CSV table of C-alpha atoms in Angstrom, one decimal:
chain,number,residue,atom,x,y,z
N,704,MET,CA,-123.9,-83.4,-141.8
N,705,GLY,CA,-127.7,-82.9,-142.3
N,706,ASN,CA,-130.0,-80.8,-140.1
N,707,PHE,CA,-131.5,-82.3,-136.9
N,708,PHE,CA,-135.0,-82.6,-138.3
N,709,ASP,CA,-134.2,-83.5,-141.9
N,710,ASP,CA,-135.5,-87.1,-141.8
N,711,TYR,CA,-138.5,-86.3,-139.5
N,712,GLN,CA,-141.8,-87.7,-140.7
N,713,THR,CA,-145.3,-86.8,-139.4
N,714,ASP,CA,-146.8,-90.0,-140.7
N,715,GLY,CA,-150.2,-88.5,-141.1
N,716,PHE,CA,-150.7,-87.6,-137.4
N,717,TYR,CA,-151.4,-84.2,-136.1
N,718,ASP,CA,-147.9,-83.0,-135.2
N,719,GLU,CA,-147.3,-80.2,-132.6
N,720,MET,CA,-144.2,-78.9,-134.5
N,721,PHE,CA,-144.8,-79.5,-138.2
N,722,GLU,CA,-147.8,-78.8,-140.3
N,723,SER,CA,-146.5,-81.3,-142.8
N,724,PRO,CA,-143.0,-82.8,-143.4
N,725,GLY,CA,-140.6,-80.0,-143.7
N,726,VAL,CA,-143.1,-77.3,-142.9
N,727,VAL,CA,-142.6,-76.0,-139.4
N,728,ARG,CA,-145.4,-74.2,-137.4
N,729,PRO,CA,-144.6,-70.5,-136.9
N,730,HIS,CA,-144.1,-70.7,-133.1
N,731,TYR,CA,-141.5,-73.5,-133.5
N,732,GLN,CA,-139.3,-71.6,-136.1
N,733,LYS,CA,-136.7,-70.4,-133.6
N,734,LEU,CA,-136.5,-73.8,-132.0
N,735,LEU,CA,-135.9,-75.4,-135.3
N,736,ALA,CA,-133.2,-73.0,-136.1
N,737,ARG,CA,-131.5,-73.5,-132.8
N,738,PHE,CA,-131.6,-77.3,-133.0
N,739,ASN,CA,-130.2,-77.2,-136.5
N,740,GLU,CA,-127.5,-74.9,-135.4
N,741,LEU,CA,-126.4,-77.2,-132.6
N,742,GLY,CA,-126.6,-80.5,-134.5
N,743,PRO,CA,-127.1,-84.0,-133.2
N,744,ASP,CA,-123.8,-84.4,-131.3
N,745,GLU,CA,-124.2,-81.2,-129.3
N,746,ILE,CA,-127.9,-82.1,-128.6
N,747,GLN,CA,-126.7,-85.5,-127.3
N,748,LYS,CA,-124.3,-83.7,-125.0
N,749,LYS,CA,-127.1,-81.5,-123.7
N,750,MET,CA,-129.2,-84.6,-123.2
N,751,GLU,CA,-126.5,-86.1,-121.0
N,752,VAL,CA,-126.2,-82.9,-119.0
N,753,ALA,CA,-130.0,-82.9,-118.4
N,754,GLU,CA,-130.0,-86.6,-117.4
N,755,LYS,CA,-127.1,-86.0,-115.0
N,756,SER,CA,-129.0,-83.1,-113.5
N,757,PHE,CA,-132.1,-85.3,-112.9
N,758,LEU,CA,-129.8,-88.0,-111.4
N,759,THR,CA,-128.1,-85.6,-108.9
N,760,GLN,CA,-131.4,-84.0,-108.0
N,761,GLY,CA,-132.9,-87.5,-107.3
N,762,VAL,CA,-135.8,-86.9,-109.7
N,763,THR,CA,-137.2,-90.4,-109.7
N,764,PHE,CA,-140.4,-92.3,-110.2
N,765,THR,CA,-141.4,-95.8,-109.3
N,766,VAL,CA,-142.5,-98.2,-112.1
N,767,TYR,CA,-144.2,-101.2,-110.7
N,768,ASN,CA,-143.7,-104.6,-112.4
N,769,ASN,CA,-140.5,-103.4,-114.0
N,770,ASP,CA,-137.9,-106.2,-114.2
N,771,GLU,CA,-135.1,-103.6,-114.4
N,772,GLY,CA,-136.0,-102.3,-110.9
N,773,THR,CA,-138.7,-100.1,-109.6
N,774,GLU,CA,-137.0,-96.8,-109.0
N,775,ARG,CA,-135.8,-95.0,-112.1
N,776,ILE,CA,-134.8,-91.5,-113.2
N,777,PHE,CA,-137.8,-89.8,-114.7
N,778,PRO,CA,-137.4,-89.9,-118.5
N,779,PHE,CA,-137.2,-86.5,-120.0
N,780,ASP,CA,-137.2,-85.4,-123.6
N,781,LEU,CA,-135.3,-82.2,-124.6
N,782,ILE,CA,-137.5,-81.0,-127.4
N,783,PRO,CA,-140.2,-78.9,-125.7
N,784,ARG,CA,-143.8,-78.6,-126.6
N,785,ILE,CA,-144.8,-75.0,-127.4
N,786,ILE,CA,-148.3,-73.7,-127.0
N,787,PRO,CA,-149.2,-70.3,-128.4
N,788,ALA,CA,-150.9,-67.7,-126.2
N,789,ASP,CA,-154.3,-67.7,-127.8
N,790,GLU,CA,-154.4,-71.5,-127.8
N,791,TRP,CA,-153.6,-71.6,-124.1
N,792,ALA,CA,-156.2,-68.9,-123.3
N,793,HIS,CA,-158.9,-71.2,-124.7
N,794,VAL,CA,-157.6,-74.2,-122.6
N,795,GLU,CA,-157.5,-72.1,-119.5
N,796,ARG,CA,-161.1,-71.0,-119.8
N,797,GLY,CA,-162.2,-74.6,-120.3
N,798,LEU,CA,-160.2,-75.9,-117.3
N,799,GLU,CA,-161.6,-73.2,-115.0
N,800,GLN,CA,-165.1,-73.8,-116.2
N,801,ARG,CA,-164.8,-77.5,-115.7
N,802,LEU,CA,-163.3,-77.3,-112.1
N,803,ARG,CA,-166.0,-74.9,-111.0
N,804,ALA,CA,-168.7,-77.3,-112.2
N,805,LEU,CA,-167.1,-80.3,-110.6
N,806,ASN,CA,-166.9,-78.5,-107.2
N,807,MET,CA,-170.5,-77.4,-107.5
N,808,PHE,CA,-171.4,-81.0,-108.3
N,809,LEU,CA,-169.6,-82.3,-105.2
N,810,HIS,CA,-171.2,-79.8,-102.9
N,811,ASP,CA,-174.6,-80.7,-104.4
N,812,VAL,CA,-174.3,-84.5,-104.2
N,813,TYR,CA,-173.2,-84.3,-100.5
N,814,HIS,CA,-176.1,-81.9,-99.7
N,815,GLU,CA,-179.3,-81.1,-101.7
N,816,GLN,CA,-178.7,-83.5,-104.6
N,817,ARG,CA,-180.5,-81.2,-107.0
N,818,ILE,CA,-178.7,-82.7,-110.1
N,819,ILE,CA,-180.0,-86.1,-109.1
N,820,LYS,CA,-183.6,-85.0,-108.3
N,821,GLU,CA,-183.8,-83.2,-111.7
N,822,GLY,CA,-182.7,-86.3,-113.6
N,823,ILE,CA,-179.4,-84.9,-114.9
N,824,VAL,CA,-177.2,-87.5,-113.3
N,825,PRO,CA,-178.8,-90.9,-112.3
N,826,ARG,CA,-178.8,-91.6,-108.6
N,827,GLU,CA,-177.2,-95.0,-109.1
N,828,VAL,CA,-174.2,-93.5,-110.8
N,829,VAL,CA,-173.4,-91.5,-107.7
N,830,GLU,CA,-174.3,-94.0,-105.1
N,831,SER,CA,-172.6,-96.9,-106.8
N,832,ALA,CA,-169.4,-94.9,-107.3
N,833,VAL,CA,-166.6,-96.6,-105.3
N,834,HIS,CA,-165.3,-93.3,-103.9
N,835,PHE,CA,-168.7,-91.8,-103.0
N,836,ARG,CA,-168.6,-91.2,-99.2
N,837,PRO,CA,-172.1,-91.2,-97.7
N,838,GLU,CA,-170.4,-90.7,-94.3
N,839,PHE,CA,-170.0,-87.1,-95.5
N,840,MET,CA,-173.5,-86.3,-96.5
N,841,GLY,CA,-174.5,-82.9,-95.1
N,842,ILE,CA,-170.9,-82.1,-93.9
N,843,ASP,CA,-169.7,-78.7,-94.9
N,844,VAL,CA,-166.1,-78.3,-96.1
N,845,PRO,CA,-164.0,-75.1,-95.8
N,846,LYS,CA,-165.1,-72.4,-98.3
N,847,ASP,CA,-167.3,-75.1,-99.9
N,848,ILE,CA,-164.4,-76.2,-102.0
N,849,TYR,CA,-163.8,-80.0,-102.5
N,850,ILE,CA,-161.2,-80.2,-105.2
N,851,HIS,CA,-158.4,-77.8,-104.4
N,852,ILE,CA,-155.8,-79.4,-106.7
N,853,CYS,CA,-157.0,-81.0,-110.0
N,854,GLY,CA,-155.0,-82.6,-112.8
N,855,THR,CA,-157.1,-82.7,-115.9
N,856,ASP,CA,-155.7,-84.8,-118.7
N,857,LEU,CA,-156.1,-83.3,-122.2
N,858,ILE,CA,-155.4,-84.8,-125.6
N,859,ARG,CA,-155.6,-83.5,-129.1
N,860,ASP,CA,-157.1,-85.4,-132.0
N,861,GLY,CA,-156.1,-85.7,-135.6
N,862,LYS,CA,-157.3,-82.2,-136.3
N,863,GLY,CA,-155.6,-80.7,-133.3
N,864,GLU,CA,-158.8,-80.1,-131.3
N,865,TYR,CA,-158.4,-80.4,-127.5
N,866,PHE,CA,-160.5,-83.0,-125.6
N,867,VAL,CA,-160.7,-83.8,-121.9
N,868,LEU,CA,-159.7,-87.4,-121.4
N,869,GLU,CA,-160.2,-87.6,-117.6
N,870,ASP,CA,-160.2,-85.6,-114.4
N,871,ASN,CA,-157.9,-86.4,-111.5
N,872,GLY,CA,-159.6,-84.9,-108.4
N,873,ARG,CA,-158.1,-87.0,-105.6
N,874,CYS,CA,-154.2,-86.9,-105.5
N,875,PRO,CA,-153.0,-85.8,-108.9
N,876,SER,CA,-149.2,-86.2,-109.2
N,877,GLY,CA,-146.5,-85.0,-111.6
N,878,VAL,CA,-146.2,-81.3,-111.0
N,879,SER,CA,-142.8,-81.6,-109.5
N,880,TYR,CA,-141.5,-82.9,-112.8
N,881,VAL,CA,-142.9,-79.8,-114.5
N,882,LEU,CA,-140.9,-77.6,-112.2
N,883,GLU,CA,-137.7,-79.7,-112.3
N,884,GLY,CA,-138.0,-80.1,-116.1
N,885,ARG,CA,-138.1,-76.3,-116.5
N,886,GLN,CA,-135.0,-75.9,-114.4
N,887,ALA,CA,-133.2,-78.5,-116.5
N,888,MET,CA,-134.2,-76.8,-119.8
N,889,LYS,CA,-133.0,-73.4,-118.5
N,890,ARG,CA,-129.6,-74.9,-117.7
N,891,VAL,CA,-129.1,-76.6,-121.1
N,892,PHE,CA,-130.8,-74.2,-123.5
N,893,PRO,CA,-130.2,-70.7,-122.1
N,894,LYS,CA,-129.9,-69.1,-125.5
N,895,LEU,CA,-133.1,-70.7,-126.8
N,896,PHE,CA,-135.0,-69.6,-123.7
N,897,ALA,CA,-133.9,-66.0,-124.4
N,898,LYS,CA,-135.6,-66.2,-127.8
N,899,TYR,CA,-139.0,-67.1,-126.5
N,900,PRO,CA,-141.5,-65.3,-124.2
N,901,VAL,CA,-142.1,-68.4,-122.1
N,902,ARG,CA,-144.5,-68.0,-119.2
N,903,PRO,CA,-142.9,-69.0,-115.8
N,904,VAL,CA,-144.1,-72.0,-113.8
N,905,ASP,CA,-142.2,-71.5,-110.6
N,906,GLY,CA,-145.0,-69.7,-108.8
N,907,TYR,CA,-146.9,-73.0,-108.4
N,908,CYS,CA,-145.6,-73.8,-104.9
N,909,GLN,CA,-146.4,-70.4,-103.6
N,910,ASP,CA,-149.9,-70.5,-105.1
N,911,LEU,CA,-150.4,-73.9,-103.5
N,912,LEU,CA,-149.2,-72.7,-100.1
N,913,ASN,CA,-151.6,-69.7,-100.4
N,914,LEU,CA,-154.4,-72.0,-101.2
N,915,LEU,CA,-153.7,-74.2,-98.1
N,916,ARG,CA,-153.5,-71.1,-95.9
N,917,TYR,CA,-156.8,-69.9,-97.3
N,918,ILE,CA,-158.7,-73.0,-96.2
N,919,ALA,CA,-157.4,-73.0,-92.6
N,920,PRO,CA,-160.1,-73.5,-89.9
N,921,ASP,CA,-161.4,-70.3,-88.3
N,922,GLY,CA,-159.6,-68.1,-90.7
N,923,ASN,CA,-156.3,-68.7,-88.9
N,924,PRO,CA,-153.8,-66.3,-90.7
N,925,ASP,CA,-150.8,-68.4,-89.6
N,926,PRO,CA,-151.8,-72.0,-89.8
N,927,THR,CA,-149.5,-75.0,-89.3
N,928,ILE,CA,-149.6,-77.0,-92.5
N,929,ALA,CA,-148.3,-80.5,-93.2
N,930,LEU,CA,-148.1,-82.8,-96.2
N,931,LEU,CA,-149.2,-86.3,-95.3
N,932,THR,CA,-147.4,-89.0,-97.4
N,933,PRO,CA,-147.8,-92.8,-97.5
N,934,GLY,CA,-144.0,-92.9,-97.1
N,935,VAL,CA,-140.8,-93.4,-98.9
N,936,TYR,CA,-142.0,-96.5,-100.8
N,937,ASN,CA,-144.8,-94.6,-102.5
N,938,SER,CA,-144.3,-94.1,-106.3
N,939,ALA,CA,-144.6,-90.3,-105.9
N,940,TYR,CA,-142.5,-89.9,-102.8
N,941,PHE,CA,-140.0,-87.7,-104.6
N,942,GLU,CA,-142.8,-85.3,-105.4
N,943,HIS,CA,-144.2,-85.3,-101.8
N,944,SER,CA,-140.8,-84.4,-100.4
N,945,PHE,CA,-140.2,-81.8,-103.2
N,946,LEU,CA,-143.4,-80.0,-102.6
N,947,ALA,CA,-143.1,-80.0,-98.8
N,948,ARG,CA,-139.5,-78.6,-99.1
N,949,SER,CA,-140.5,-76.0,-101.6
N,950,MET,CA,-143.4,-74.7,-99.5
N,951,GLY,CA,-141.4,-74.9,-96.3
N,952,ILE,CA,-143.9,-77.2,-94.5
N,953,GLU,CA,-143.4,-80.4,-92.6
N,954,ILE,CA,-143.8,-83.8,-94.4
N,955,VAL,CA,-145.3,-86.4,-92.2
N,956,VAL,CA,-146.5,-90.0,-92.3
N,957,GLY,CA,-149.6,-91.2,-90.4
N,958,GLN,CA,-147.6,-92.3,-87.3
N,959,ASP,CA,-146.3,-88.7,-86.9
N,960,LEU,CA,-149.9,-87.5,-86.3
N,961,VAL,CA,-152.3,-88.1,-83.4
N,962,VAL,CA,-155.8,-86.9,-82.7
N,963,GLN,CA,-156.7,-85.6,-79.3
N,964,GLY,CA,-160.0,-83.9,-78.5
N,965,SER,CA,-161.0,-83.7,-82.2
N,966,GLU,CA,-157.8,-81.8,-83.0
N,967,VAL,CA,-154.8,-83.2,-85.0
N,968,PHE,CA,-151.3,-82.9,-83.5
N,969,MET,CA,-147.9,-83.5,-85.0
N,970,LYS,CA,-145.3,-85.2,-82.8
N,971,THR,CA,-142.2,-83.0,-82.5
N,972,THR,CA,-139.0,-83.1,-80.4
N,973,ARG,CA,-140.7,-80.3,-78.3
N,974,GLY,CA,-143.9,-82.1,-77.8
N,975,LEU,CA,-147.2,-82.1,-79.7
N,976,LYS,CA,-148.0,-79.3,-82.1
N,977,ARG,CA,-151.4,-78.7,-83.5
N,978,VAL,CA,-151.9,-79.0,-87.3
N,979,ASP,CA,-154.5,-76.9,-89.0
N,980,VAL,CA,-154.3,-77.9,-92.7
N,981,ILE,CA,-153.1,-81.2,-94.2
N,982,TYR,CA,-152.2,-81.6,-97.9
N,983,ARG,CA,-152.8,-85.3,-98.0
N,984,ARG,CA,-151.4,-87.5,-100.7
N,985,ILE,CA,-153.3,-90.6,-99.4
N,986,ASP,CA,-156.5,-91.8,-100.8
N,987,ASP,CA,-159.7,-91.8,-98.6
N,988,ASP,CA,-159.6,-95.5,-98.2
N,989,PHE,CA,-156.3,-95.3,-96.2
N,990,LEU,CA,-156.9,-92.1,-94.4
N,991,ASP,CA,-158.6,-93.2,-91.1
N,992,PRO,CA,-158.8,-96.9,-90.1
N,993,THR,CA,-161.7,-96.1,-87.7
N,994,VAL,CA,-163.9,-95.0,-90.7
N,995,PHE,CA,-162.6,-96.5,-93.9
N,996,ARG,CA,-160.2,-99.5,-94.3
N,997,LYS,CA,-159.6,-101.1,-91.0
N,998,ASP,CA,-156.3,-102.6,-92.1
N,999,SER,CA,-154.7,-99.3,-93.0
N,1000,VAL,CA,-151.5,-98.5,-91.2
N,1001,LEU,CA,-150.9,-95.3,-93.4
N,1002,GLY,CA,-153.6,-93.1,-91.9
N,1003,VAL,CA,-154.5,-91.4,-88.7
N,1004,PRO,CA,-157.2,-92.8,-86.4
N,1005,GLY,CA,-159.8,-90.1,-85.6
N,1006,ILE,CA,-158.8,-87.7,-88.4
N,1007,VAL,CA,-162.1,-88.0,-90.2
N,1008,GLU,CA,-164.0,-86.9,-87.0
N,1009,ALA,CA,-161.6,-83.9,-86.6
N,1010,CYS,CA,-162.4,-83.0,-90.2
N,1011,ARG,CA,-166.2,-83.4,-89.7
N,1012,LYS,CA,-165.9,-81.0,-86.8
N,1013,GLY,CA,-164.0,-78.4,-88.8
N,1014,ARG,CA,-160.9,-78.7,-86.6
N,1015,VAL,CA,-158.6,-79.6,-89.5
N,1016,SER,CA,-158.9,-78.9,-93.2
N,1017,LEU,CA,-157.9,-81.5,-95.8
N,1018,ALA,CA,-156.8,-80.8,-99.4
N,1019,ASN,CA,-158.4,-82.4,-101.3
N,1020,ALA,CA,-161.5,-82.9,-99.3
N,1021,ILE,CA,-162.8,-86.4,-98.5
N,1022,GLY,CA,-165.2,-87.8,-101.1
N,1023,THR,CA,-163.8,-86.1,-104.2
N,1024,GLY,CA,-163.3,-89.4,-105.9
N,1025,VAL,CA,-166.9,-89.6,-107.0
N,1026,ALA,CA,-166.1,-86.7,-109.4
N,1027,ASP,CA,-163.2,-88.5,-111.1
N,1028,ASP,CA,-165.0,-91.8,-111.5
N,1029,LYS,CA,-164.9,-92.4,-115.2
N,1030,VAL,CA,-168.6,-93.0,-115.3
N,1031,THR,CA,-169.2,-89.6,-113.6
N,1032,TYR,CA,-166.9,-88.1,-116.3
N,1033,TYR,CA,-169.5,-88.9,-118.9
N,1034,TYR,CA,-171.9,-86.4,-117.2
N,1035,VAL,CA,-169.5,-83.4,-116.7
N,1036,PRO,CA,-170.7,-81.6,-119.8
N,1037,ASP,CA,-174.2,-81.9,-118.4
N,1038,MET,CA,-173.0,-80.5,-115.1
N,1039,ILE,CA,-171.5,-77.5,-116.8
N,1040,ARG,CA,-174.9,-76.8,-118.4
N,1041,PHE,CA,-176.8,-77.5,-115.2
N,1042,TYR,CA,-174.8,-75.4,-112.8
N,1043,LEU,CA,-173.3,-72.7,-115.0
N,1044,SER,CA,-175.8,-72.4,-117.8
N,1045,GLU,CA,-172.9,-72.5,-120.2
N,1046,GLU,CA,-171.8,-74.8,-123.0
N,1047,PRO,CA,-168.6,-76.8,-122.3
N,1048,ILE,CA,-165.5,-75.1,-123.7
N,1049,LEU,CA,-163.5,-78.3,-123.7
N,1050,PRO,CA,-165.4,-81.3,-124.9
N,1051,ASN,CA,-165.2,-84.9,-123.6
N,1052,VAL,CA,-164.0,-87.7,-125.7
N,1053,PRO,CA,-167.1,-89.6,-126.9
N,1054,THR,CA,-167.8,-92.2,-124.3
N,1055,TYR,CA,-169.9,-95.4,-124.0
N,1056,LEU,CA,-171.3,-96.5,-120.6
N,1057,THR,CA,-171.3,-100.2,-120.4
N,1058,GLY,CA,-173.9,-99.9,-117.6
N,1059,ASN,CA,-176.3,-98.9,-120.3
N,1060,GLU,CA,-177.7,-101.9,-122.2
N,1061,SER,CA,-177.4,-100.5,-125.7
N,1062,ASP,CA,-173.9,-99.1,-125.1
N,1063,ARG,CA,-172.8,-102.4,-123.6
N,1064,ALA,CA,-174.1,-104.3,-126.6
N,1065,TYR,CA,-172.1,-102.0,-128.9
N,1066,VAL,CA,-168.9,-102.2,-126.8
N,1067,LEU,CA,-169.0,-106.0,-126.6
N,1068,GLU,CA,-169.5,-106.3,-130.3
N,1069,ASN,CA,-166.8,-103.8,-131.2
N,1070,ILE,CA,-164.3,-104.1,-128.4
N,1071,GLU,CA,-161.4,-104.7,-130.8
N,1072,LYS,CA,-161.8,-101.1,-132.1
N,1073,LEU,CA,-162.2,-99.4,-128.7
N,1074,VAL,CA,-160.3,-98.3,-125.6
N,1075,VAL,CA,-161.9,-99.8,-122.5
N,1076,LYS,CA,-161.2,-98.4,-119.1
N,1077,SER,CA,-162.0,-99.4,-115.5
N,1078,ALA,CA,-164.0,-96.7,-113.8
N,1079,ASN,CA,-161.7,-96.2,-110.9
N,1080,GLU,CA,-158.2,-97.2,-112.0
N,1081,SER,CA,-155.5,-94.7,-112.9
N,1082,GLY,CA,-152.0,-94.7,-114.1
N,1083,GLY,CA,-152.8,-96.7,-117.2
N,1084,TYR,CA,-153.8,-99.7,-115.2
N,1085,GLY,CA,-157.1,-101.6,-115.9
N,1086,MET,CA,-157.2,-100.5,-119.5
N,1087,LEU,CA,-157.5,-102.3,-122.8
N,1088,ILE,CA,-156.5,-100.7,-126.1
N,1089,GLY,CA,-158.5,-103.0,-128.5
N,1090,PRO,CA,-156.4,-102.5,-131.7
N,1091,HIS,CA,-153.2,-103.2,-129.8
N,1092,SER,CA,-154.6,-106.2,-127.8
N,1093,THR,CA,-154.8,-110.0,-128.4
N,1094,LYS,CA,-158.0,-111.8,-128.9
N,1095,GLU,CA,-157.6,-113.4,-125.5
N,1096,GLN,CA,-157.2,-110.0,-123.8
N,1097,CYS,CA,-160.3,-108.7,-125.5
N,1098,ASN,CA,-162.3,-111.7,-124.4
N,1099,GLN,CA,-161.1,-111.2,-120.8
N,1100,PHE,CA,-162.4,-107.6,-120.8
N,1101,ARG,CA,-165.7,-108.8,-122.4
N,1102,GLU,CA,-166.2,-111.2,-119.5
N,1103,ALA,CA,-165.2,-108.5,-117.0
N,1104,ILE,CA,-167.8,-106.1,-118.5
N,1105,LYS,CA,-170.5,-108.7,-118.3
N,1106,ALA,CA,-169.7,-109.4,-114.7
N,1107,ASN,CA,-169.6,-105.8,-113.6
N,1108,PRO,CA,-171.1,-103.4,-116.3
N,1109,ARG,CA,-171.0,-100.4,-114.0
N,1110,ASN,CA,-167.3,-100.6,-113.7
N,1111,TYR,CA,-166.3,-99.8,-117.3
N,1112,VAL,CA,-166.5,-97.2,-120.0
N,1113,ALA,CA,-165.3,-97.4,-123.6
N,1114,GLN,CA,-164.1,-94.8,-126.0
N,1115,PRO,CA,-163.1,-94.7,-129.7
N,1116,VAL,CA,-159.3,-94.8,-130.2
N,1117,VAL,CA,-158.2,-91.2,-130.6
N,1118,GLN,CA,-155.0,-90.9,-132.5
N,1119,LEU,CA,-153.2,-88.6,-130.1
N,1120,SER,CA,-151.2,-85.8,-131.4
N,1121,ARG,CA,-147.5,-86.4,-131.7
N,1122,SER,CA,-144.4,-84.3,-131.0
N,1123,PRO,CA,-140.8,-84.8,-132.2
N,1124,SER,CA,-138.9,-86.7,-129.5
N,1125,HIS,CA,-135.2,-87.5,-129.2
N,1126,CYS,CA,-134.8,-91.3,-129.5
N,1127,ASP,CA,-131.9,-93.7,-129.8
N,1128,SER,CA,-132.3,-93.7,-133.6
N,1129,GLY,CA,-132.6,-89.9,-133.9
N,1130,VAL,CA,-135.7,-87.8,-133.8
N,1131,GLU,CA,-139.1,-89.5,-134.2
N,1132,GLY,CA,-142.7,-88.6,-133.5
N,1133,ARG,CA,-144.2,-89.8,-130.2
N,1134,HIS,CA,-147.7,-89.5,-128.9
N,1135,ILE,CA,-148.3,-87.1,-126.1
N,1136,ASP,CA,-151.0,-85.7,-123.8
N,1137,LEU,CA,-151.1,-82.8,-121.4
N,1138,ARG,CA,-151.9,-82.6,-117.7
N,1139,PRO,CA,-152.4,-79.0,-116.5
N,1140,TYR,CA,-152.6,-78.4,-112.8
N,1141,VAL,CA,-155.5,-76.3,-111.6
N,1142,LEU,CA,-155.6,-74.8,-108.1
N,1143,PHE,CA,-158.9,-73.7,-106.6
N,1144,GLY,CA,-158.6,-71.5,-103.5
N,1145,GLU,CA,-159.5,-67.8,-103.1
N,1146,LYS,CA,-159.2,-67.8,-106.9
N,1147,VAL,CA,-158.5,-70.3,-109.6
N,1148,SER,CA,-154.9,-70.4,-110.8
N,1149,ILE,CA,-153.5,-72.7,-113.5
N,1150,VAL,CA,-149.8,-73.3,-114.0
N,1151,PRO,CA,-149.1,-72.3,-117.6
N,1152,GLY,CA,-148.7,-75.6,-119.5
N,1153,GLY,CA,-148.4,-78.5,-117.2
N,1154,LEU,CA,-146.9,-81.9,-117.7
N,1155,THR,CA,-146.6,-83.1,-121.3
N,1156,ARG,CA,-146.4,-86.8,-121.0
N,1157,VAL,CA,-144.8,-88.8,-123.8
N,1158,ALA,CA,-145.4,-92.4,-124.8
N,1159,LEU,CA,-141.8,-93.4,-125.2
N,1160,ARG,CA,-142.4,-96.7,-127.1
N,1161,LYS,CA,-143.0,-96.1,-130.8
N,1162,GLY,CA,-146.6,-96.3,-131.8
N,1163,SER,CA,-147.8,-96.6,-128.1
N,1164,LEU,CA,-150.7,-94.5,-126.9
N,1165,VAL,CA,-150.0,-95.1,-123.2
N,1166,VAL,CA,-148.3,-92.0,-121.8
N,1167,ASN,CA,-148.6,-92.7,-118.1
N,1168,SER,CA,-145.5,-92.2,-116.1
N,1169,SER,CA,-146.4,-95.3,-114.1
N,1170,GLN,CA,-146.3,-97.3,-117.3
N,1171,GLY,CA,-142.8,-96.1,-118.3
N,1172,GLY,CA,-143.8,-92.9,-120.1
N,1173,GLY,CA,-141.7,-89.8,-120.0
N,1174,SER,CA,-142.2,-86.1,-120.1
N,1175,LYS,CA,-141.1,-82.9,-121.9
N,1176,ASP,CA,-141.2,-79.3,-120.9
N,1177,THR,CA,-144.3,-77.4,-121.9
N,1178,TRP,CA,-143.8,-73.8,-123.0
N,1179,VAL,CA,-146.8,-71.5,-122.9
N,1180,LEU,CA,-146.0,-68.3,-124.7
N,1181,ASP,CA,-146.9,-64.9,-123.3
N,1182,HIS,CA,-147.3,-63.5,-126.8
N,1183,GLU,CA,-146.3,-64.5,-130.3
N,1184,PRO,CA,-142.5,-64.7,-130.7
N,1185,ASN,CA,-140.6,-62.4,-133.1
N,1186,ASN,CA,-139.6,-64.7,-135.9
N,1187,GLU,CA,-137.4,-62.2,-137.5
N,1188,PRO,CA,-133.9,-63.6,-138.1
N,1189,ASP,CA,-131.4,-62.8,-135.3
N,1190,GLN,CA,-128.9,-60.1,-136.1
N,1191,HIS,CA,-125.9,-62.4,-135.9
N,1192,GLN,CA,-127.7,-64.9,-138.2
N,1193,THR,CA,-128.4,-62.2,-140.8
N,1194,GLN,CA,-124.8,-61.1,-140.7
N,1195,PHE,CA,-123.6,-64.7,-141.1
N,1196,GLN,CA,-126.0,-65.2,-144.1
N,1197,THR,CA,-124.7,-62.0,-145.7
N,1198,LEU,CA,-121.1,-62.9,-145.4
N,1199,SER,CA,-121.7,-66.4,-146.7
């Protein structure tokens, strides 16, 4: 029987594990040895153990428009992604720099608007953003922090360089799968874990809880905190319940809360109980029917006014969506230079704004070669990958761009890096990205690694979980592993 990776091909892509066919990167050497030692049959058994673990834990995700049913076990690949310590240190610096600039931008656009007055970001970009909230102009938020929890999507190109694909500054999801995936890997690969200095991720929930306490009104040292969910039918409800349980806070829906005298209360069997901080997993539009969408039955009437008066703190703050608008994304490198007087550590993917006449002409002429995205969609929706699309689909996007140029951006197709993944036919390369989770409270903290998302279909560049993508564990190393052969291996080789 051959080794597990014998037939693996990199196919010309940047591969996270192999420099070239048969040449493994140094930080993957112990993993290669362990997988070869186990062989395909044993790995298949471990895969079944991991899947059973996800099933019993109820680790699910909802895939809309899926004929096989909407609720499914979150797909998980057993071959981890490994990031060396120095590589991660570079990513961490870039993420912190970016989130600081985004928060300064949000405070600025809701107050002085210096960046607009000095011509760095056009006024129409901000004021035409779907998620810009003029109702919050001049309103201060606790500690001047708007984005407390950010999921920034990173990709690597054909040379292995990291780029920022987008920022998710409203309700980024997926961190529960990071934590559950790590537990599953520890159960099925205890020996492999012992060979690597993997940085832990299980401090995330405590860091998040500390952050929520930090932003409590009036510096309350013992605030009541709740997680506000749209309910059990939301695609990320598993995550909502997981985080609430892990932090030891209540999970509530809108009907569980009531506003009286500009304060928010939670209905309990012992009567009303004041709530100080709400980790909301509901978009602004649905948060308060008296201010935003009148037809929302998910929100809490009066909660926006309570927030304005500083009687309740929300994470993330209202109005952060203007920062993760894909047109605003174009200007983030300029924000970093403007607010921090620094050069961006992590570059953007080159982007065309179809709102600009010259860019629009180029995009319309070359749409078959480009990726086109709607400015405010997420989860892989509202997107065209030109080389993988039909002529009719390209023409539909051309017409949509002409009808609403502000609503689209375009980017060249980046051949995302690949990672070996366990497939029905063996082990094959699949495209991946990385969503680290950045917390901004008293300090900035970043969970080491984050969610590596995998495009499960061969050749696909769509990694989004909501489009049927999967995930794998991300191992950030504390230091370089010792690649000396294990003692028992050396003995075996000598005897043989």
